[in-house]
Tab-separated table of C-alpha atoms in Angstrom:
chain	number	residue	atom	x	y	z
A	188	MET	CA	-26.480	161.909	78.649
A	189	GLU	CA	-28.212	161.383	75.278
A	190	LYS	CA	-25.136	162.827	73.574
A	191	THR	CA	-22.824	160.449	75.260
A	192	TYR	CA	-25.040	157.564	74.589
A	193	LYS	CA	-25.076	158.390	70.855
A	194	GLU	CA	-21.318	158.800	70.902
A	195	ASN	CA	-20.995	155.387	72.392
A	196	LEU	CA	-23.274	153.945	69.658
A	197	PHE	CA	-21.030	155.564	67.028
A	198	TYR	CA	-17.774	154.333	68.464
A	199	ASN	CA	-19.223	150.779	68.802
A	200	PHE	CA	-20.390	150.893	65.259
A	201	LEU	CA	-17.046	152.211	64.168
A	202	LYS	CA	-15.232	149.482	65.993
A	203	GLN	CA	-17.529	146.963	64.176
A	204	VAL	CA	-16.805	148.493	60.796
A	205	ILE	CA	-12.976	148.420	61.461
A	206	PHE	CA	-13.214	144.822	62.787
A	207	ILE	CA	-15.169	143.723	59.749
A	208	ALA	CA	-12.684	145.611	57.553
A	209	ILE	CA	-9.753	143.730	59.119
A	210	LEU	CA	-11.570	140.411	58.753
A	211	ALA	CA	-12.182	141.236	55.107
A	212	ALA	CA	-8.602	142.230	54.468
A	213	LEU	CA	-7.406	138.998	56.148
A	214	PHE	CA	-9.891	136.917	54.137
A	215	LEU	CA	-8.988	138.636	50.822
A	216	GLY	CA	-5.200	138.132	51.552
A	217	ILE	CA	-5.654	134.542	52.414
A	218	ASN	CA	-7.881	134.115	49.297
A	219	ASN	CA	-5.392	135.835	47.157
A	220	ILE	CA	-2.574	133.561	48.504
A	221	TYR	CA	-4.807	130.544	47.840
A	222	ILE	CA	-5.622	131.699	44.312
A	223	GLN	CA	-1.920	132.517	43.627
A	224	ALA	CA	-0.996	129.006	44.952
A	225	GLN	CA	-3.547	127.402	42.713
A	226	SER	CA	-2.286	129.607	39.796
A	227	ASP	CA	1.264	128.597	40.413
A	228	ASP	CA	0.197	124.882	40.565
A	229	SER	CA	-1.590	125.122	37.264
A	230	LYS	CA	1.275	126.943	35.609
A	231	TYR	CA	3.801	124.489	36.936
A	232	GLU	CA	1.773	121.526	35.787
A	233	ARG	CA	1.163	122.984	32.290
A	234	GLY	CA	4.876	123.851	31.993
A	235	ALA	CA	6.194	120.545	33.234
A	236	ASN	CA	3.887	118.626	31.014
A	237	LEU	CA	5.140	120.541	27.991
A	238	TYR	CA	8.733	120.025	29.014
A	239	PHE	CA	8.303	116.264	29.437
A	240	GLN	CA	6.424	116.105	26.100
A	241	ALA	CA	9.310	117.730	24.317
A	242	ARG	CA	11.877	115.490	25.999
A	243	GLU	CA	9.958	112.439	25.028
A	244	MET	CA	9.689	113.575	21.502
A	245	PHE	CA	13.368	114.119	21.413
A	246	VAL	CA	14.348	110.518	22.182
A	247	THR	CA	12.146	109.076	19.396
A	248	GLN	CA	13.576	107.485	16.278
A	249	THR	CA	13.066	110.633	14.106
A	250	PRO	CA	12.428	113.606	16.369
A	251	LYS	CA	10.852	116.744	14.949
A	252	LEU	CA	13.420	119.125	16.290
A	253	SER	CA	11.678	122.436	15.260
A	254	GLU	CA	8.492	121.310	16.824
A	255	ILE	CA	10.245	120.380	20.017
A	256	ILE	CA	11.793	123.900	20.266
A	257	THR	CA	8.296	125.411	19.729
A	258	ILE	CA	6.873	123.251	22.690
A	259	LEU	CA	9.825	124.229	25.007
A	260	GLU	CA	9.105	127.978	24.213
A	261	LYS	CA	5.504	127.375	25.243
A	262	SER	CA	6.767	125.720	28.483
A	263	ILE	CA	8.923	128.860	29.145
A	264	ILE	CA	5.812	131.036	29.073
A	265	SER	CA	4.151	128.851	31.769
A	266	PHE	CA	7.197	129.052	34.093
A	267	ILE	CA	7.819	132.733	33.759
A	268	GLY	CA	4.631	133.389	35.625
A	269	ILE	CA	5.583	131.317	38.720
A	270	GLU	CA	6.075	133.358	41.986
A	271	ASN	CA	8.458	130.867	43.529
A	272	LYS	CA	11.715	132.251	42.106
A	273	GLN	CA	13.891	129.228	42.902
A	274	LEU	CA	11.446	126.879	41.379
A	275	LYS	CA	11.048	129.238	38.344
A	276	TYR	CA	14.828	129.636	37.720
A	277	TYR	CA	15.415	125.941	38.027
A	278	TRP	CA	12.753	125.002	35.546
A	279	LEU	CA	13.702	127.618	33.077
A	280	ALA	CA	17.331	126.457	33.438
A	281	LYS	CA	16.211	122.846	32.676
A	282	ILE	CA	14.280	124.051	29.617
A	283	ALA	CA	17.327	126.094	28.360
A	284	TYR	CA	19.530	123.090	28.813
A	285	LEU	CA	17.137	120.789	26.770
A	286	LYS	CA	16.877	123.544	24.139
A	287	GLY	CA	20.666	123.553	23.961
A	288	VAL	CA	20.814	119.801	23.478
A	289	VAL	CA	18.204	120.063	20.650
A	290	GLU	CA	20.055	122.872	19.002
A	291	LYS	CA	23.400	120.933	19.257
A	292	GLU	CA	21.591	117.991	17.701
A	293	ARG	CA	20.613	120.101	14.640
A	294	SER	CA	24.204	121.445	14.424
A	295	ASN	CA	23.009	124.961	15.473
A	296	HIS	CA	26.031	125.311	17.771
A	297	GLU	CA	26.063	129.080	18.294
A	298	LYS	CA	22.413	128.914	19.547
A	299	ALA	CA	23.350	125.796	21.527
A	300	GLU	CA	26.158	127.586	23.381
A	301	GLU	CA	23.786	130.582	24.040
A	302	ASP	CA	21.144	128.270	25.509
A	303	PHE	CA	23.691	126.412	27.749
A	304	SER	CA	25.076	129.844	28.888
A	305	PHE	CA	21.549	130.923	29.830
A	306	SER	CA	20.939	127.678	31.605
A	307	LYS	CA	24.168	128.279	33.635
A	308	LYS	CA	23.056	131.672	34.700
A	309	LEU	CA	19.533	130.617	35.663
A	310	ILE	CA	20.480	127.624	37.737
A	311	SER	CA	23.179	129.561	39.520
A	312	GLU	CA	20.545	132.105	40.468
A	313	SER	CA	18.275	129.276	41.656
A	314	LEU	CA	21.199	127.856	43.800
A	315	ASP	CA	21.909	131.316	45.103
A	316	ILE	CA	18.485	131.094	46.915
A	317	GLY	CA	19.238	127.737	48.475
A	318	ASP	CA	21.166	124.407	47.870
A	319	PHE	CA	19.234	121.476	46.409
A	320	SER	CA	20.611	118.277	44.743
A	321	GLU	CA	19.092	118.640	41.206
A	322	GLY	CA	20.345	122.258	41.061
A	323	TYR	CA	24.004	121.028	41.418
A	324	ARG	CA	23.503	118.125	39.031
A	325	LEU	CA	22.159	120.395	36.393
A	326	LEU	CA	24.903	122.991	36.902
A	327	ALA	CA	27.481	120.238	36.388
A	328	ASP	CA	25.831	118.971	33.181
A	329	VAL	CA	25.570	122.505	31.820
A	330	GLU	CA	29.295	123.218	32.605
A	331	GLY	CA	30.066	119.922	30.866
A	332	GLN	CA	28.363	121.149	27.725
A	333	LEU	CA	29.853	124.558	27.823
A	334	ILE	CA	33.553	123.445	28.131
A	335	SER	CA	33.102	121.608	24.791
A	336	TYR	CA	32.490	125.160	23.237
A	337	ARG	CA	35.016	127.139	25.219
A	338	ASN	CA	38.785	127.732	24.916
A	339	LEU	CA	41.513	126.012	27.043
A	340	TYR	CA	41.497	128.803	29.737
A	341	TYR	CA	37.771	128.229	30.336
A	342	LYS	CA	38.259	124.375	30.514
A	343	ALA	CA	41.092	124.754	32.919
A	344	LYS	CA	39.069	127.270	35.206
A	345	TYR	CA	35.756	125.558	35.202
A	346	GLY	CA	36.296	121.905	34.187
A	347	PRO	CA	37.576	120.821	37.615
A	348	GLY	CA	34.614	122.112	39.381
A	349	ILE	CA	32.295	119.787	37.541
A	350	LYS	CA	33.037	116.798	39.722
A	351	GLY	CA	32.627	118.856	42.884
A	352	PHE	CA	29.067	119.855	41.788
A	353	ILE	CA	28.047	116.292	41.109
A	354	ILE	CA	29.428	115.111	44.471
A	355	LYS	CA	27.577	117.791	46.205
A	356	ALA	CA	24.387	116.774	44.354
A	357	ILE	CA	24.738	113.275	45.617
A	358	GLU	CA	25.575	114.427	49.231
A	359	LEU	CA	22.293	116.251	49.160
A	360	ASP	CA	20.328	113.448	47.749
A	361	SER	CA	21.868	109.934	47.747
A	362	GLY	CA	19.068	108.686	45.496
A	363	ASN	CA	19.677	111.147	42.718
A	364	GLU	CA	20.028	108.759	39.747
A	365	LYS	CA	20.995	111.494	37.188
A	366	ALA	CA	23.782	112.683	39.454
A	367	TYR	CA	25.321	109.262	39.526
A	368	ILE	CA	25.098	109.001	35.714
A	369	SER	CA	26.733	112.417	35.437
A	370	LEU	CA	29.579	111.291	37.725
A	371	ALA	CA	30.016	108.108	35.832
A	372	MET	CA	30.283	110.069	32.547
A	373	TYR	CA	32.864	112.410	34.346
A	374	TYR	CA	35.128	109.475	35.181
A	375	ARG	CA	34.546	107.955	31.722
A	376	ASP	CA	35.549	111.085	29.766
A	377	ALA	CA	38.065	113.024	32.014
A	378	PRO	CA	41.717	112.670	31.204
A	379	LEU	CA	43.770	110.546	33.477
A	380	ILE	CA	45.309	113.517	35.237
A	381	ALA	CA	41.886	114.768	36.342
A	382	GLY	CA	40.973	111.289	37.560
A	383	GLY	CA	39.419	109.724	34.447
A	384	ASN	CA	39.086	106.008	34.900
A	385	LEU	CA	36.654	103.449	33.317
A	386	LYS	CA	36.803	101.190	36.499
A	387	LYS	CA	35.677	104.080	38.583
A	388	CYS	CA	32.919	104.753	35.988
A	389	LYS	CA	31.514	101.296	36.391
A	390	THR	CA	31.879	101.376	40.160
A	391	ILE	CA	29.736	104.613	40.202
A	392	LEU	CA	27.028	102.943	38.030
A	393	GLU	CA	27.005	100.014	40.484
A	394	LYS	CA	26.730	102.338	43.412
A	395	MET	CA	23.806	104.115	41.615
A	396	ILE	CA	21.849	100.829	41.227
A	397	ASP	CA	22.546	99.880	44.838
A	398	SER	CA	21.589	103.396	46.144
A	399	THR	CA	18.458	103.935	44.084
A	400	HIS	CA	17.256	100.439	43.946
A	401	SER	CA	16.733	100.908	40.233
A	402	ASN	CA	18.669	99.011	37.417
A	403	ARG	CA	17.101	100.918	34.613
A	404	ILE	CA	18.332	104.086	32.723
A	405	ASN	CA	16.061	106.462	31.018
A	406	LEU	CA	16.230	107.177	27.371
A	407	PHE	CA	17.292	110.862	27.635
A	408	SER	CA	20.282	109.912	29.871
A	409	LEU	CA	21.040	107.098	27.376
A	410	TYR	CA	21.095	109.686	24.528
A	411	LEU	CA	23.412	111.894	26.490
A	412	TRP	CA	25.697	108.914	27.376
A	413	ILE	CA	25.982	107.515	23.992
A	414	ASN	CA	26.124	110.773	22.013
A	415	THR	CA	28.777	112.105	24.178
A	416	ALA	CA	30.751	108.944	23.858
A	417	TRP	CA	30.896	109.479	20.068
A	418	ILE	CA	31.925	113.134	20.389
A	419	ASN	CA	34.330	112.794	23.096
A	420	SER	CA	36.072	109.791	21.547
A	421	ASP	CA	36.462	111.678	18.265
A	422	TYR	CA	33.977	109.160	16.698
A	423	ASN	CA	36.189	106.188	17.593
A	424	ARG	CA	33.857	103.190	17.180
A	425	GLU	CA	35.895	100.903	19.445
A	426	LYS	CA	35.881	103.460	22.275
A	427	VAL	CA	32.122	103.944	21.803
A	428	ARG	CA	31.548	100.297	22.125
A	429	ASP	CA	33.564	100.207	25.380
A	430	CYS	CA	31.490	102.991	26.696
A	431	ILE	CA	28.148	101.227	25.784
A	432	SER	CA	29.413	98.066	27.202
A	433	LEU	CA	29.448	99.709	30.662
A	434	LEU	CA	25.727	99.931	30.432
A	435	SER	CA	25.400	96.097	30.617
A	436	LEU	CA	24.674	96.557	34.219
A	437	PHE	CA	21.101	97.890	33.395
A	438	SER	CA	18.172	95.718	32.676
A	439	ASN	CA	16.583	97.705	29.889
A	440	GLN	CA	18.995	96.525	27.204
A	441	ALA	CA	16.257	96.893	24.386
A	442	ASP	CA	16.303	100.673	25.039
A	443	ILE	CA	20.125	100.705	25.156
A	444	ASN	CA	20.328	98.773	21.832
A	445	TYR	CA	17.697	101.118	20.382
A	446	MET	CA	19.571	104.343	21.306
A	447	ALA	CA	22.936	102.920	20.285
A	448	LYS	CA	21.664	102.175	16.790
A	449	ARG	CA	19.876	105.485	16.526
A	450	ILE	CA	22.964	107.434	17.314
A	451	GLU	CA	25.216	105.326	15.292
A	452	LYS	CA	23.190	105.929	12.190
A	453	LYS	CA	23.627	109.684	12.743
A	454	TYR	CA	27.388	109.381	12.673
A	455	GLN	CA	27.651	106.913	9.821
A	456	GLY	CA	30.256	108.124	7.207
A	457	ILE	CA	32.285	110.141	9.795
């Protein structure tokens, strides 16, 4: 009888130990998830702040391009540690794209093409995990940069897909301002056979203002709009003026004039 009583005490004690162990494991697991979530949030915030700092520096009157690259490389370190793969690949793709734009600005075209290629790979991996508007918009913009470096075969193969990516981005988010701007640039620069049309370009900008309830265009988008107008028109000043005149729809004309003068100064003498 005494033996049975002791055995029962032992088994009850063992059950309590097992129960406590399970609770501890659950608590530690939940705590680790919470800590990881906090860690991801802090890494995301740090990385995003560095990215936006670099982008704001880039659109200043005299950007320090080497310093911008250094800041973007610090941003990469923050995002590499994020557990959410789709978010990580997306932000690393954004950073690689901006690095490509900066390298292109300082005429380091081999490095720019390398960055754009890496950006395409990363954003494609992010989209493999799941569709999202900004992913398709970024993929379209990256492809638009890459075809300027690639041969005729590449342009024929991948160029037509750019419009489809942008339309997909707008279908997923009708308020995606950058996607509308990318689509307007597509109609502005595409050859007639591919649907290029300045009237369509203006219509898209009007639709953007109507859909997003915003009649302002940010400085980085302005840089891309005006800089590509120079490059894609073979530095034809009259064509560039026509492209800039399409921006009369926007209210922040001071920003538009500032960026137009900044980029025109860069191409003086060409």
